[in-house]
Amino acid sequence: MYGKEISRILVSKEQVAARVKELGEEISRDLNGESVTMICTLRGACVFFADLIRAIDCDMEIDFIAVSSYGGGTSTSGEVKLIKDLSSPIEGKNIIIVEDIIDSGVTLSYLKRMLAARGPKSIKVCTLLDKPSRRKVDFKGDYVGFEIENEYVVGCGLDYDQRMRNLPDVCVLAPEVYS
Ligand code: IMP
Ligand code: MG
């Protein structure tokens, strides 16, 4: 069903759905009846976020933040910029930052440090995908959907130059596209 820009499906939408259900159950259990603010990192996490929040059974607020570390292309610039801040304060709240992927770890370590400085009660990170082999800074997600190899992926919210976020599955981008 996909064109020549895609090499293959890496994680199918059915696998994502099953894992989202498990993560939702785990997060609900860990919250142990407390409220949570789920924070969606725009734009990549939006698809995963919409599914995940509906798999969590607890009192919840949602908020959105946007940072950018990529100028374009497929590797990080190492610089993180705050593009859109949260709409509400998080002091004293349990927060979970939801990301599409942890790659170098630069974006999330910046984001977590910045939000921790605002005095939340607790702060955790949930990511759909994790590429541990690509770390430039030490960073570990609290909830990880899938660990993947060092391949550039698109779909399920993830983009290549802002395109292909709408593909239902997590797909490997054909190397000809970016090399
Ligand atoms: P990090 O700061 O290097 O961990 O980069 C995190 C961000 O890089 C993610 O939120 C994505 O936007 C982007 N990114 C890293 N790897 C990929 C990929 O394979 N496909 C699409 N985006 C990616
Ligand atoms: Mg992103």
Short mmCIF file of N, CA, C and O in Angstrom, two decimals, residues 69-70 72-78 99-109 125 127-141 144 146 148-153 158:
data_model
loop_
_atom_site.label_atom_id
_atom_site.label_comp_id
_atom_site.label_asym_id
_atom_site.label_seq_id
_atom_site.Cartn_x
_atom_site.Cartn_y
_atom_site.Cartn_z
N SER A 69 14.52 20.42 17.54
CA SER A 69 15.96 20.21 17.57
C SER A 69 16.48 19.97 16.17
O SER A 69 17.67 19.99 15.94
N TYR A 70 15.57 19.75 15.25
CA TYR A 70 15.99 19.41 13.88
C TYR A 70 15.75 20.59 12.96
O TYR A 70 14.66 21.15 12.96
N GLY A 72 15.75 20.04 9.84
CA GLY A 72 15.26 19.33 8.64
C GLY A 72 16.23 18.18 8.47
O GLY A 72 17.20 18.07 9.19
N GLY A 73 15.97 17.28 7.53
CA GLY A 73 16.88 16.15 7.35
C GLY A 73 16.67 15.10 8.43
O GLY A 73 15.63 15.06 9.05
N THR A 74 17.67 14.27 8.66
CA THR A 74 17.46 13.11 9.52
C THR A 74 18.37 13.03 10.74
O THR A 74 18.46 12.00 11.37
N SER A 75 19.10 14.09 11.07
CA SER A 75 19.89 14.03 12.30
C SER A 75 19.82 15.36 13.05
O SER A 75 19.59 16.42 12.47
N THR A 76 20.03 15.28 14.37
CA THR A 76 19.78 16.44 15.21
C THR A 76 20.86 17.51 15.06
O THR A 76 22.03 17.21 14.80
N SER A 77 20.45 18.76 15.24
CA SER A 77 21.41 19.87 15.20
C SER A 77 22.09 20.05 16.56
O SER A 77 23.06 20.78 16.68
N GLY A 78 21.54 19.37 17.59
CA GLY A 78 22.10 19.50 18.93
C GLY A 78 21.57 20.72 19.67
O GLY A 78 21.85 20.93 20.84
N GLU A 99 6.43 11.51 24.03
CA GLU A 99 7.26 11.79 22.84
C GLU A 99 7.03 10.71 21.79
O GLU A 99 6.56 9.61 22.09
N ASP A 100 7.38 11.04 20.54
CA ASP A 100 7.31 10.03 19.49
C ASP A 100 8.51 9.08 19.53
O ASP A 100 8.37 7.88 19.42
N ILE A 101 9.71 9.68 19.74
CA ILE A 101 10.92 8.86 19.67
C ILE A 101 12.05 9.51 20.47
O ILE A 101 12.16 10.73 20.50
N ILE A 102 12.85 8.69 21.14
CA ILE A 102 14.09 9.18 21.75
C ILE A 102 15.23 8.72 20.86
O ILE A 102 15.40 7.52 20.62
N ASP A 103 15.98 9.69 20.37
CA ASP A 103 17.07 9.40 19.43
C ASP A 103 18.39 9.75 20.12
O ASP A 103 18.91 8.95 20.88
N SER A 104 18.90 10.95 19.93
CA SER A 104 20.14 11.35 20.63
C SER A 104 19.89 11.55 22.13
O SER A 104 20.81 11.49 22.93
N GLY A 105 18.65 11.83 22.49
CA GLY A 105 18.30 12.11 23.88
C GLY A 105 18.38 13.60 24.22
O GLY A 105 17.99 14.02 25.30
N VAL A 106 18.86 14.41 23.26
CA VAL A 106 19.07 15.84 23.50
C VAL A 106 17.74 16.56 23.80
O VAL A 106 17.63 17.31 24.77
N THR A 107 16.72 16.31 22.99
CA THR A 107 15.44 17.00 23.14
C THR A 107 14.82 16.71 24.50
O THR A 107 14.44 17.64 25.23
N LEU A 108 14.75 15.45 24.86
CA LEU A 108 14.06 15.11 26.11
C LEU A 108 14.85 15.49 27.35
O LEU A 108 14.25 15.85 28.36
N SER A 109 16.17 15.44 27.29
CA SER A 109 16.90 15.83 28.49
C SER A 109 16.73 17.33 28.72
O SER A 109 16.58 17.78 29.86
N VAL A 125 8.54 10.14 31.58
CA VAL A 125 8.58 10.26 30.13
C VAL A 125 8.08 8.96 29.51
O VAL A 125 8.49 7.87 29.90
N THR A 127 7.57 7.25 25.69
CA THR A 127 7.87 7.39 24.26
C THR A 127 7.38 6.18 23.48
O THR A 127 7.44 5.06 23.98
N LEU A 128 6.89 6.44 22.27
CA LEU A 128 6.45 5.32 21.43
C LEU A 128 7.67 4.50 20.99
O LEU A 128 7.64 3.28 21.04
N LEU A 129 8.74 5.19 20.58
CA LEU A 129 9.91 4.49 20.05
C LEU A 129 11.19 4.96 20.75
O LEU A 129 11.25 6.08 21.24
N ASP A 130 12.18 4.10 20.75
CA ASP A 130 13.46 4.41 21.37
C ASP A 130 14.58 3.82 20.52
O ASP A 130 14.52 2.65 20.13
N LYS A 131 15.55 4.66 20.20
CA LYS A 131 16.75 4.19 19.47
C LYS A 131 17.94 4.33 20.41
O LYS A 131 18.71 5.30 20.29
N PRO A 132 18.13 3.39 21.33
CA PRO A 132 19.18 3.54 22.36
C PRO A 132 20.59 3.66 21.78
O PRO A 132 21.44 4.32 22.36
N SER A 133 20.82 3.07 20.60
CA SER A 133 22.17 3.07 20.03
C SER A 133 22.60 4.46 19.54
O SER A 133 23.76 4.67 19.21
N ARG A 134 21.66 5.41 19.48
CA ARG A 134 21.96 6.73 18.92
C ARG A 134 22.22 7.82 19.97
O ARG A 134 22.41 8.98 19.64
N ARG A 135 22.22 7.44 21.25
CA ARG A 135 22.35 8.46 22.30
C ARG A 135 23.62 9.29 22.21
O ARG A 135 24.71 8.75 22.02
N LYS A 136 23.43 10.61 22.37
CA LYS A 136 24.56 11.52 22.55
C LYS A 136 24.62 11.95 24.00
O LYS A 136 25.67 12.32 24.50
N VAL A 137 23.48 11.98 24.66
CA VAL A 137 23.45 12.24 26.10
C VAL A 137 22.68 11.10 26.76
O VAL A 137 21.78 10.52 26.15
N ASP A 138 23.06 10.79 27.98
CA ASP A 138 22.46 9.68 28.69
C ASP A 138 20.99 10.02 28.99
O ASP A 138 20.71 11.03 29.61
N PHE A 139 20.06 9.21 28.51
CA PHE A 139 18.65 9.46 28.82
C PHE A 139 17.85 8.17 28.72
O PHE A 139 18.02 7.40 27.79
N LYS A 140 16.98 7.96 29.72
CA LYS A 140 16.18 6.75 29.75
C LYS A 140 14.70 7.11 29.88
O LYS A 140 14.34 7.90 30.75
N GLY A 141 13.86 6.56 29.02
CA GLY A 141 12.42 6.78 29.15
C GLY A 141 11.85 5.88 30.24
O GLY A 141 12.36 4.79 30.47
N VAL A 144 8.48 2.83 27.51
CA VAL A 144 8.96 2.77 26.13
C VAL A 144 8.09 1.78 25.35
O VAL A 144 7.94 0.62 25.75
N PHE A 146 8.51 0.70 21.90
CA PHE A 146 9.34 -0.24 21.16
C PHE A 146 10.77 0.29 21.04
O PHE A 146 10.97 1.44 20.70
N ILE A 148 14.00 0.26 18.84
CA ILE A 148 14.26 -0.04 17.43
C ILE A 148 15.74 0.17 17.09
O ILE A 148 16.46 0.84 17.81
N GLU A 149 16.14 -0.40 15.95
CA GLU A 149 17.52 -0.25 15.47
C GLU A 149 17.70 1.14 14.89
O GLU A 149 16.75 1.90 14.76
N ASN A 150 18.92 1.43 14.49
CA ASN A 150 19.24 2.73 13.91
C ASN A 150 18.77 2.84 12.46
O ASN A 150 19.56 2.71 11.53
N GLU A 151 17.47 3.05 12.28
CA GLU A 151 16.90 3.26 10.96
C GLU A 151 15.96 4.45 11.07
O GLU A 151 15.32 4.63 12.10
N TYR A 152 15.86 5.25 10.02
CA TYR A 152 14.98 6.42 10.07
C TYR A 152 13.55 6.00 9.77
O TYR A 152 13.27 5.38 8.74
N VAL A 153 12.64 6.29 10.70
CA VAL A 153 11.26 5.85 10.54
C VAL A 153 10.29 7.02 10.40
O VAL A 153 10.54 8.11 10.90
N LEU A 158 5.39 10.38 13.06
CA LEU A 158 6.78 10.75 12.75
C LEU A 158 6.93 11.21 11.30
O LEU A 158 6.29 10.66 10.41
#
